[in-house]
PDB file of C-alpha atoms and ligand atoms in Angstrom:
ATOM      1  CA  MET A 261      -4.677  -7.334 -25.825  1.00 73.00           C
ATOM      2  CA  SER A 262      -4.477  -6.980 -22.062  1.00 87.00           C
ATOM      3  CA  ILE A 263      -5.057  -3.613 -20.429  1.00 96.00           C
ATOM      4  CA  THR A 264      -3.050  -2.372 -17.478  1.00 98.00           C
ATOM      5  CA  TYR A 265      -5.038  -0.106 -15.186  1.00 98.00           C
ATOM      6  CA  THR A 266      -3.331   2.237 -12.715  1.00 98.00           C
ATOM      7  CA  TYR A 267      -5.259   3.996  -9.946  1.00 98.00           C
ATOM      8  CA  ILE A 268      -3.522   7.377  -9.882  1.00 98.00           C
ATOM      9  CA  GLY A 269      -5.748   8.416  -6.997  1.00 98.00           C
ATOM     10  CA  HIS A 270      -9.119  10.072  -6.259  1.00 98.00           C
ATOM     11  CA  GLY A 271     -10.932  10.110  -9.643  1.00 98.00           C
ATOM     12  CA  THR A 272      -7.826   9.887 -11.824  1.00 98.00           C
ATOM     13  CA  HIS A 273      -7.192   6.693 -13.768  1.00 98.00           C
ATOM     14  CA  GLN A 274      -4.623   5.517 -16.292  1.00 98.00           C
ATOM     15  CA  PHE A 275      -4.988   2.732 -18.834  1.00 98.00           C
ATOM     16  CA  ALA A 276      -2.167   1.242 -20.897  1.00 98.00           C
ATOM     17  CA  ILE A 277      -3.599  -0.424 -23.990  1.00 98.00           C
ATOM     18  CA  GLY A 278      -0.864  -1.760 -26.268  1.00 96.00           C
ATOM     19  CA  ASP A 279       1.526   1.160 -26.776  1.00 96.00           C
ATOM     20  CA  GLN A 280      -1.151   3.742 -25.962  1.00 98.00           C
ATOM     21  CA  THR A 281      -1.578   5.452 -22.597  1.00 98.00           C
ATOM     22  CA  ILE A 282      -5.001   6.872 -21.757  1.00 98.00           C
ATOM     23  CA  LEU A 283      -5.555   9.178 -18.797  1.00 98.00           C
ATOM     24  CA  VAL A 284      -9.071   9.634 -17.476  1.00 99.00           C
ATOM     25  CA  ASP A 285      -9.529  12.904 -15.553  1.00 98.00           C
ATOM     26  CA  PRO A 286      -5.889  14.014 -15.166  1.00 98.00           C
ATOM     27  CA  TYR A 287      -6.115  15.748 -11.782  1.00 98.00           C
ATOM     28  CA  ILE A 288      -2.453  15.501 -10.839  1.00 98.00           C
ATOM     29  CA  ASP A 289      -0.674  18.537  -9.366  1.00 98.00           C
ATOM     30  CA  GLU A 290      -3.360  19.466  -6.821  1.00 98.00           C
ATOM     31  CA  ASN A 291      -4.450  15.874  -6.182  1.00 98.00           C
ATOM     32  CA  PRO A 292      -3.754  15.069  -2.502  1.00 98.00           C
ATOM     33  CA  ALA A 293      -3.699  11.353  -3.362  1.00 98.00           C
ATOM     34  CA  THR A 294      -0.631  11.405  -5.637  1.00 98.00           C
ATOM     35  CA  ASP A 295       2.921  12.761  -5.653  1.00 97.00           C
ATOM     36  CA  LEU A 296       3.048  12.608  -9.442  1.00 98.00           C
ATOM     37  CA  THR A 297       3.345  15.894 -11.307  1.00 98.00           C
ATOM     38  CA  ALA A 298       1.527  16.893 -14.480  1.00 98.00           C
ATOM     39  CA  ASP A 299       4.937  17.523 -16.080  1.00 98.00           C
ATOM     40  CA  GLU A 300       5.800  13.836 -16.027  1.00 98.00           C
ATOM     41  CA  MET A 301       2.558  12.570 -17.558  1.00 98.00           C
ATOM     42  CA  THR A 302       2.852  11.543 -21.218  1.00 98.00           C
ATOM     43  CA  PRO A 303      -0.575  10.273 -22.287  1.00 98.00           C
ATOM     44  CA  ASP A 304      -1.538   9.626 -25.887  1.00 98.00           C
ATOM     45  CA  CYS A 305      -5.127  10.466 -24.991  1.00 98.00           C
ATOM     46  CA  ILE A 306      -6.995  12.223 -22.187  1.00 99.00           C
ATOM     47  CA  ILE A 307     -10.670  11.569 -21.471  1.00 99.00           C
ATOM     48  CA  VAL A 308     -12.446  14.215 -19.363  1.00 99.00           C
ATOM     49  CA  THR A 309     -15.677  13.083 -17.699  1.00 98.00           C
ATOM     50  CA  HIS A 310     -16.824  16.514 -16.484  1.00 98.00           C
ATOM     51  CA  GLY A 311     -15.702  20.055 -15.812  1.00 98.00           C
ATOM     52  CA  HIS A 312     -15.077  20.041 -12.071  1.00 98.00           C
ATOM     53  CA  GLY A 313     -11.547  20.936 -11.061  1.00 98.00           C
ATOM     54  CA  ASP A 314     -10.801  17.530  -9.551  1.00 98.00           C
ATOM     55  CA  HIS A 315     -11.467  15.945 -12.980  1.00 98.00           C
ATOM     56  CA  LEU A 316     -10.550  18.511 -15.648  1.00 98.00           C
ATOM     57  CA  GLY A 317      -7.435  18.935 -13.526  1.00 98.00           C
ATOM     58  CA  ASP A 318      -4.257  19.470 -15.558  1.00 98.00           C
ATOM     59  CA  THR A 319      -5.843  18.653 -18.919  1.00 98.00           C
ATOM     60  CA  ILE A 320      -4.794  21.942 -20.537  1.00 98.00           C
ATOM     61  CA  PRO A 321      -1.052  21.933 -19.680  1.00 98.00           C
ATOM     62  CA  ILE A 322      -0.670  18.208 -20.376  1.00 98.00           C
ATOM     63  CA  ALA A 323      -2.534  18.401 -23.677  1.00 98.00           C
ATOM     64  CA  ARG A 324      -0.626  21.522 -24.734  1.00 98.00           C
ATOM     65  CA  ARG A 325       2.775  19.972 -23.950  1.00 98.00           C
ATOM     66  CA  THR A 326       2.139  16.496 -25.390  1.00 98.00           C
ATOM     67  CA  GLY A 327      -0.282  17.293 -28.215  1.00 98.00           C
ATOM     68  CA  CYS A 328      -2.343  14.294 -27.092  1.00 98.00           C
ATOM     69  CA  LYS A 329      -5.909  13.685 -28.160  1.00 98.00           C
ATOM     70  CA  VAL A 330      -8.592  14.938 -25.753  1.00 99.00           C
ATOM     71  CA  ILE A 331     -12.025  13.302 -25.618  1.00 99.00           C
ATOM     72  CA  ALA A 332     -14.884  14.973 -23.739  1.00 98.00           C
ATOM     73  CA  ASN A 333     -18.415  16.162 -24.305  1.00 98.00           C
ATOM     74  CA  TYR A 334     -19.070  18.865 -26.894  1.00 98.00           C
ATOM     75  CA  GLU A 335     -19.319  21.694 -24.349  1.00 98.00           C
ATOM     76  CA  ILE A 336     -16.014  20.900 -22.651  1.00 98.00           C
ATOM     77  CA  ILE A 337     -14.265  20.457 -26.004  1.00 98.00           C
ATOM     78  CA  ASN A 338     -15.506  23.885 -27.158  1.00 98.00           C
ATOM     79  CA  TRP A 339     -14.269  25.412 -23.893  1.00 98.00           C
ATOM     80  CA  LEU A 340     -10.854  23.732 -24.256  1.00 98.00           C
ATOM     81  CA  GLN A 341     -10.540  25.110 -27.773  1.00 98.00           C
ATOM     82  CA  ALA A 342     -11.398  28.588 -26.445  1.00 98.00           C
ATOM     83  CA  GLN A 343      -8.570  28.151 -23.918  1.00 98.00           C
ATOM     84  CA  GLY A 344      -6.161  27.700 -26.828  1.00 97.00           C
ATOM     85  CA  LEU A 345      -5.888  23.943 -27.371  1.00 98.00           C
ATOM     86  CA  ASP A 346      -5.538  22.869 -31.009  1.00 98.00           C
ATOM     87  CA  GLY A 347      -8.857  21.837 -32.530  1.00 97.00           C
ATOM     88  CA  ASN A 348      -7.082  18.971 -34.326  1.00 98.00           C
ATOM     89  CA  GLN A 349      -6.356  17.261 -31.012  1.00 98.00           C
ATOM     90  CA  LEU A 350      -9.895  17.681 -29.664  1.00 98.00           C
ATOM     91  CA  HIS A 351     -12.580  15.026 -30.148  1.00 98.00           C
ATOM     92  CA  PRO A 352     -16.111  15.881 -29.022  1.00 98.00           C
ATOM     93  CA  GLN A 353     -18.553  13.105 -28.182  1.00 98.00           C
ATOM     94  CA  HIS A 354     -21.689  12.962 -26.097  1.00 98.00           C
ATOM     95  CA  ILE A 355     -23.642  10.662 -23.849  1.00 98.00           C
ATOM     96  CA  GLY A 356     -24.678   7.448 -25.561  1.00 98.00           C
ATOM     97  CA  GLY A 357     -22.228   8.058 -28.392  1.00 98.00           C
ATOM     98  CA  GLY A 358     -19.159   5.932 -28.983  1.00 98.00           C
ATOM     99  CA  PHE A 359     -16.237   6.165 -31.403  1.00 98.00           C
ATOM    100  CA  ASP A 360     -13.434   3.811 -32.415  1.00 98.00           C
ATOM    101  CA  HIS A 361     -10.270   5.656 -31.461  1.00 98.00           C
ATOM    102  CA  GLY A 362      -8.010   2.813 -32.574  1.00 97.00           C
ATOM    103  CA  PHE A 363      -6.802   1.840 -29.115  1.00 97.00           C
ATOM    104  CA  ALA A 364     -10.425   1.203 -28.083  1.00 98.00           C
ATOM    105  CA  TYR A 365     -14.048   2.045 -28.739  1.00 98.00           C
ATOM    106  CA  VAL A 366     -14.852   4.803 -26.246  1.00 98.00           C
ATOM    107  CA  LYS A 367     -18.451   5.581 -25.299  1.00 98.00           C
ATOM    108  CA  LEU A 368     -19.694   8.253 -22.925  1.00 98.00           C
ATOM    109  CA  THR A 369     -22.299   7.086 -20.433  1.00 98.00           C
ATOM    110  CA  ILE A 370     -24.899   8.703 -18.215  1.00 98.00           C
ATOM    111  CA  ALA A 371     -23.702  10.282 -14.973  1.00 98.00           C
ATOM    112  CA  HIS A 372     -25.935  12.133 -12.526  1.00 98.00           C
ATOM    113  CA  HIS A 373     -23.777  14.989 -11.246  1.00 98.00           C
ATOM    114  CA  GLY A 374     -22.784  18.580 -12.186  1.00 97.00           C
ATOM    115  CA  SER A 375     -20.246  19.814 -14.717  1.00 97.00           C
ATOM    116  CA  SER A 376     -19.396  23.505 -14.366  1.00 97.00           C
ATOM    117  CA  LEU A 377     -15.949  24.497 -15.625  1.00 98.00           C
ATOM    118  CA  PRO A 378     -13.402  26.355 -13.444  1.00 96.00           C
ATOM    119  CA  ASP A 379     -14.439  29.797 -14.784  1.00 97.00           C
ATOM    120  CA  GLY A 380     -18.124  29.021 -14.216  1.00 97.00           C
ATOM    121  CA  SER A 381     -18.817  28.121 -17.856  1.00 97.00           C
ATOM    122  CA  TYR A 382     -21.450  25.492 -18.599  1.00 97.00           C
ATOM    123  CA  GLY A 383     -19.776  22.110 -19.041  1.00 98.00           C
ATOM    124  CA  GLY A 384     -22.733  20.180 -20.446  1.00 98.00           C
ATOM    125  CA  ASN A 385     -23.847  16.939 -18.867  1.00 98.00           C
ATOM    126  CA  PRO A 386     -21.271  14.973 -16.878  1.00 98.00           C
ATOM    127  CA  ALA A 387     -20.393  11.519 -18.128  1.00 98.00           C
ATOM    128  CA  GLY A 388     -18.905   8.155 -17.314  1.00 98.00           C
ATOM    129  CA  VAL A 389     -16.825   6.168 -19.803  1.00 98.00           C
ATOM    130  CA  LEU A 390     -17.021   2.730 -21.395  1.00 98.00           C
ATOM    131  CA  ILE A 391     -13.711   1.581 -22.894  1.00 98.00           C
ATOM    132  CA  GLU A 392     -14.036  -1.483 -25.114  1.00 97.00           C
ATOM    133  CA  THR A 393     -11.323  -3.482 -26.848  1.00 97.00           C
ATOM    134  CA  ASP A 394     -11.594  -6.863 -28.588  1.00 95.00           C
ATOM    135  CA  GLU A 395     -10.899  -8.564 -25.280  1.00 94.00           C
ATOM    136  CA  SER A 396     -11.955  -6.244 -22.466  1.00 97.00           C
ATOM    137  CA  ARG A 397     -14.751  -3.962 -21.406  1.00 98.00           C
ATOM    138  CA  ILE A 398     -14.102  -1.318 -18.764  1.00 98.00           C
ATOM    139  CA  TYR A 399     -16.706   0.945 -17.190  1.00 98.00           C
ATOM    140  CA  VAL A 400     -15.516   4.040 -15.329  1.00 99.00           C
ATOM    141  CA  ALA A 401     -18.664   5.380 -13.665  1.00 98.00           C
ATOM    142  CA  GLY A 402     -17.227   8.863 -13.082  1.00 98.00           C
ATOM    143  CA  ASP A 403     -18.810  11.134 -10.495  1.00 98.00           C
ATOM    144  CA  THR A 404     -22.400   9.974 -10.257  1.00 98.00           C
ATOM    145  CA  GLY A 405     -25.260   8.926  -8.082  1.00 98.00           C
ATOM    146  CA  LEU A 406     -26.858   5.531  -8.574  1.00 98.00           C
ATOM    147  CA  PHE A 407     -29.125   4.994 -11.589  1.00 98.00           C
ATOM    148  CA  LEU A 408     -30.912   1.943 -12.951  1.00 98.00           C
ATOM    149  CA  GLU A 409     -29.382   2.091 -16.446  1.00 98.00           C
ATOM    150  CA  MET A 410     -26.143   0.816 -14.912  1.00 98.00           C
ATOM    151  CA  GLU A 411     -27.737  -2.605 -15.286  1.00 98.00           C
ATOM    152  CA  TYR A 412     -27.733  -2.084 -19.059  1.00 98.00           C
ATOM    153  CA  TYR A 413     -24.049  -1.104 -19.121  1.00 98.00           C
ATOM    154  CA  GLY A 414     -23.304  -4.424 -17.424  1.00 98.00           C
ATOM    155  CA  ARG A 415     -25.351  -6.615 -19.767  1.00 97.00           C
ATOM    156  CA  ASN A 416     -22.550  -7.499 -22.187  1.00 92.00           C
ATOM    157  CA  GLY A 417     -20.117  -8.171 -19.361  1.00 97.00           C
ATOM    158  CA  ILE A 418     -17.765  -5.731 -17.671  1.00 98.00           C
ATOM    159  CA  ASP A 419     -14.240  -6.856 -16.826  1.00 98.00           C
ATOM    160  CA  LEU A 420     -13.381  -3.834 -14.682  1.00 98.00           C
ATOM    161  CA  PHE A 421     -15.801  -1.429 -13.011  1.00 98.00           C
ATOM    162  CA  VAL A 422     -14.290   1.698 -11.442  1.00 99.00           C
ATOM    163  CA  VAL A 423     -16.919   2.934  -9.013  1.00 98.00           C
ATOM    164  CA  PRO A 424     -17.053   5.893  -6.613  1.00 98.00           C
ATOM    165  CA  ILE A 425     -17.731   5.033  -2.976  1.00 98.00           C
ATOM    166  CA  GLY A 426     -16.963   8.334  -1.238  1.00 98.00           C
ATOM    167  CA  ASP A 427     -20.534   9.487  -0.610  1.00 98.00           C
ATOM    168  CA  ASN A 428     -21.367  13.202  -0.226  1.00 98.00           C
ATOM    169  CA  PHE A 429     -20.525  14.148  -3.867  1.00 98.00           C
ATOM    170  CA  THR A 430     -21.180  10.729  -5.460  1.00 98.00           C
ATOM    171  CA  MET A 431     -22.512   7.306  -4.574  1.00 98.00           C
ATOM    172  CA  GLY A 432     -21.584   6.115  -1.124  1.00 98.00           C
ATOM    173  CA  PRO A 433     -20.763   2.531  -0.143  1.00 98.00           C
ATOM    174  CA  GLY A 434     -24.418   1.433   0.031  1.00 98.00           C
ATOM    175  CA  ASP A 435     -25.381   2.682  -3.401  1.00 98.00           C
ATOM    176  CA  ALA A 436     -22.035   1.488  -4.812  1.00 98.00           C
ATOM    177  CA  LEU A 437     -22.997  -2.002  -3.590  1.00 98.00           C
ATOM    178  CA  GLU A 438     -26.287  -1.670  -5.495  1.00 98.00           C
ATOM    179  CA  ALA A 439     -24.309  -0.565  -8.558  1.00 98.00           C
ATOM    180  CA  ILE A 440     -22.180  -3.717  -8.253  1.00 98.00           C
ATOM    181  CA  ARG A 441     -25.359  -5.830  -8.120  1.00 98.00           C
ATOM    182  CA  MET A 442     -26.495  -4.247 -11.395  1.00 98.00           C
ATOM    183  CA  VAL A 443     -23.221  -4.149 -13.335  1.00 98.00           C
ATOM    184  CA  ARG A 444     -21.907  -7.545 -12.106  1.00 98.00           C
ATOM    185  CA  PRO A 445     -18.306  -6.862 -13.134  1.00 98.00           C
ATOM    186  CA  ARG A 446     -15.494  -9.425 -12.928  1.00 98.00           C
ATOM    187  CA  LEU A 447     -13.345  -6.879 -11.035  1.00 98.00           C
ATOM    188  CA  ALA A 448     -14.365  -3.724  -9.196  1.00 98.00           C
ATOM    189  CA  VAL A 449     -12.101  -0.937  -7.959  1.00 98.00           C
ATOM    190  CA  PRO A 450     -13.431   1.703  -5.527  1.00 98.00           C
ATOM    191  CA  SER A 451     -12.483   5.333  -6.184  1.00 98.00           C
ATOM    192  CA  HIS A 452     -13.282   8.940  -5.225  1.00 98.00           C
ATOM    193  CA  TYR A 453     -12.873   8.384  -1.468  1.00 98.00           C
ATOM    194  CA  ASN A 454     -10.460   9.381   1.347  1.00 98.00           C
ATOM    195  CA  THR A 455      -9.185  12.413  -0.591  1.00 98.00           C
ATOM    196  CA  TRP A 456     -10.825  14.840   1.843  1.00 97.00           C
ATOM    197  CA  PRO A 457     -12.720  14.424   5.143  1.00 97.00           C
ATOM    198  CA  PRO A 458     -16.261  14.547   3.659  1.00 98.00           C
ATOM    199  CA  ILE A 459     -15.533  11.471   1.542  1.00 98.00           C
ATOM    200  CA  GLU A 460     -13.652   9.303   4.041  1.00 98.00           C
ATOM    201  CA  GLN A 461     -14.673   5.638   3.721  1.00 98.00           C
ATOM    202  CA  ASP A 462     -13.449   2.205   4.791  1.00 98.00           C
ATOM    203  CA  ALA A 463     -12.845   0.591   1.403  1.00 98.00           C
ATOM    204  CA  ASP A 464     -11.719  -2.719   2.902  1.00 98.00           C
ATOM    205  CA  ALA A 465     -14.986  -3.019   4.828  1.00 98.00           C
ATOM    206  CA  TRP A 466     -16.880  -2.233   1.629  1.00 98.00           C
ATOM    207  CA  ALA A 467     -14.919  -4.891  -0.242  1.00 98.00           C
ATOM    208  CA  GLU A 468     -15.841  -7.453   2.425  1.00 98.00           C
ATOM    209  CA  GLN A 469     -19.501  -6.505   2.150  1.00 98.00           C
ATOM    210  CA  VAL A 470     -19.423  -6.890  -1.634  1.00 98.00           C
ATOM    211  CA  ALA A 471     -17.710 -10.274  -1.320  1.00 97.00           C
ATOM    212  CA  ALA A 472     -20.376 -11.435   1.139  1.00 97.00           C
ATOM    213  CA  GLU A 473     -23.380 -10.151  -0.802  1.00 97.00           C
ATOM    214  CA  VAL A 474     -22.423 -10.380  -4.480  1.00 98.00           C
ATOM    215  CA  PRO A 475     -20.575 -13.650  -5.149  1.00 94.00           C
ATOM    216  CA  GLY A 476     -18.449 -13.713  -8.274  1.00 96.00           C
ATOM    217  CA  VAL A 477     -17.304 -10.109  -8.081  1.00 98.00           C
ATOM    218  CA  GLU A 478     -13.721  -9.508  -6.985  1.00 98.00           C
ATOM    219  CA  VAL A 479     -13.065  -6.123  -5.376  1.00 98.00           C
ATOM    220  CA  CYS A 480      -9.501  -4.821  -5.612  1.00 98.00           C
ATOM    221  CA  VAL A 481      -8.805  -1.991  -3.166  1.00 98.00           C
ATOM    222  CA  LEU A 482      -5.857  -0.178  -4.700  1.00 98.00           C
ATOM    223  CA  ASP A 483      -3.586   2.407  -3.116  1.00 98.00           C
ATOM    224  CA  PRO A 484      -2.740   5.353  -5.366  1.00 98.00           C
ATOM    225  CA  GLY A 485      -0.085   4.194  -7.815  1.00 98.00           C
ATOM    226  CA  ASP A 486      -1.139   0.539  -7.679  1.00 98.00           C
ATOM    227  CA  ASP A 487      -2.037  -1.217 -10.898  1.00 98.00           C
ATOM    228  CA  LEU A 488      -3.688  -4.374 -12.131  1.00 98.00           C
ATOM    229  CA  THR A 489      -4.015  -6.104 -15.472  1.00 97.00           C
ATOM    230  CA  VAL A 490      -7.419  -6.779 -16.980  1.00 94.00           C
TER     231      VAL A 490
HETATM  232 NI1  LIG B 552     -17.428  16.240  -9.803  1.00 53.20          NI
HETATM  233 MN1  LIG B 553     -15.118  14.647  -8.197  1.00 53.20          MN
END
């Protein structure tokens, strides 16, 4: 089953798998990169990588309105339940743990970052996400610095690697190139850049550098709203 990936913008990603729509980090209304509104999002599932406002985003209003499933680490799930979301829609996982959610096997990965929630609550360790179907493996690195275990996540083959290149808060272009060397994906999409001045980057220049230095990896620089099929 093919997967359609849409770059909503910044660190927000949408996947259509069969008749299921999965939103990773639904930062919509305040996201400078998109004109979409949280009101028009109708996911079947939200995955939250960490508690920062540009990732937790509009999780609560979207989940409350749609009743969709929410996957996150245990600490964020507990916090979401305390904010009034229905425990039946909440699915806690943690780093290294995967679960077959029907549309895909979803595993949380290491991410080196922070994860405080908007009210200052502890959000546990931040995460990335592996999404695996019978045909495709997708690795969304999330907000993270570079780490050597990325090589392991790439060992079984990654069809699509969504990688931050913004620098300052996450990997910059140089470390993202090293991440590409380790993960060796078929396709790579840069994210988490150009949203604000501290993370301005030339993604096209980065794509050219990857093409020159890591043959076999295709970089797709997407504008917010663009999609591709894996
Ligand atoms: Ni963050
Ligand atoms: Mn972020």
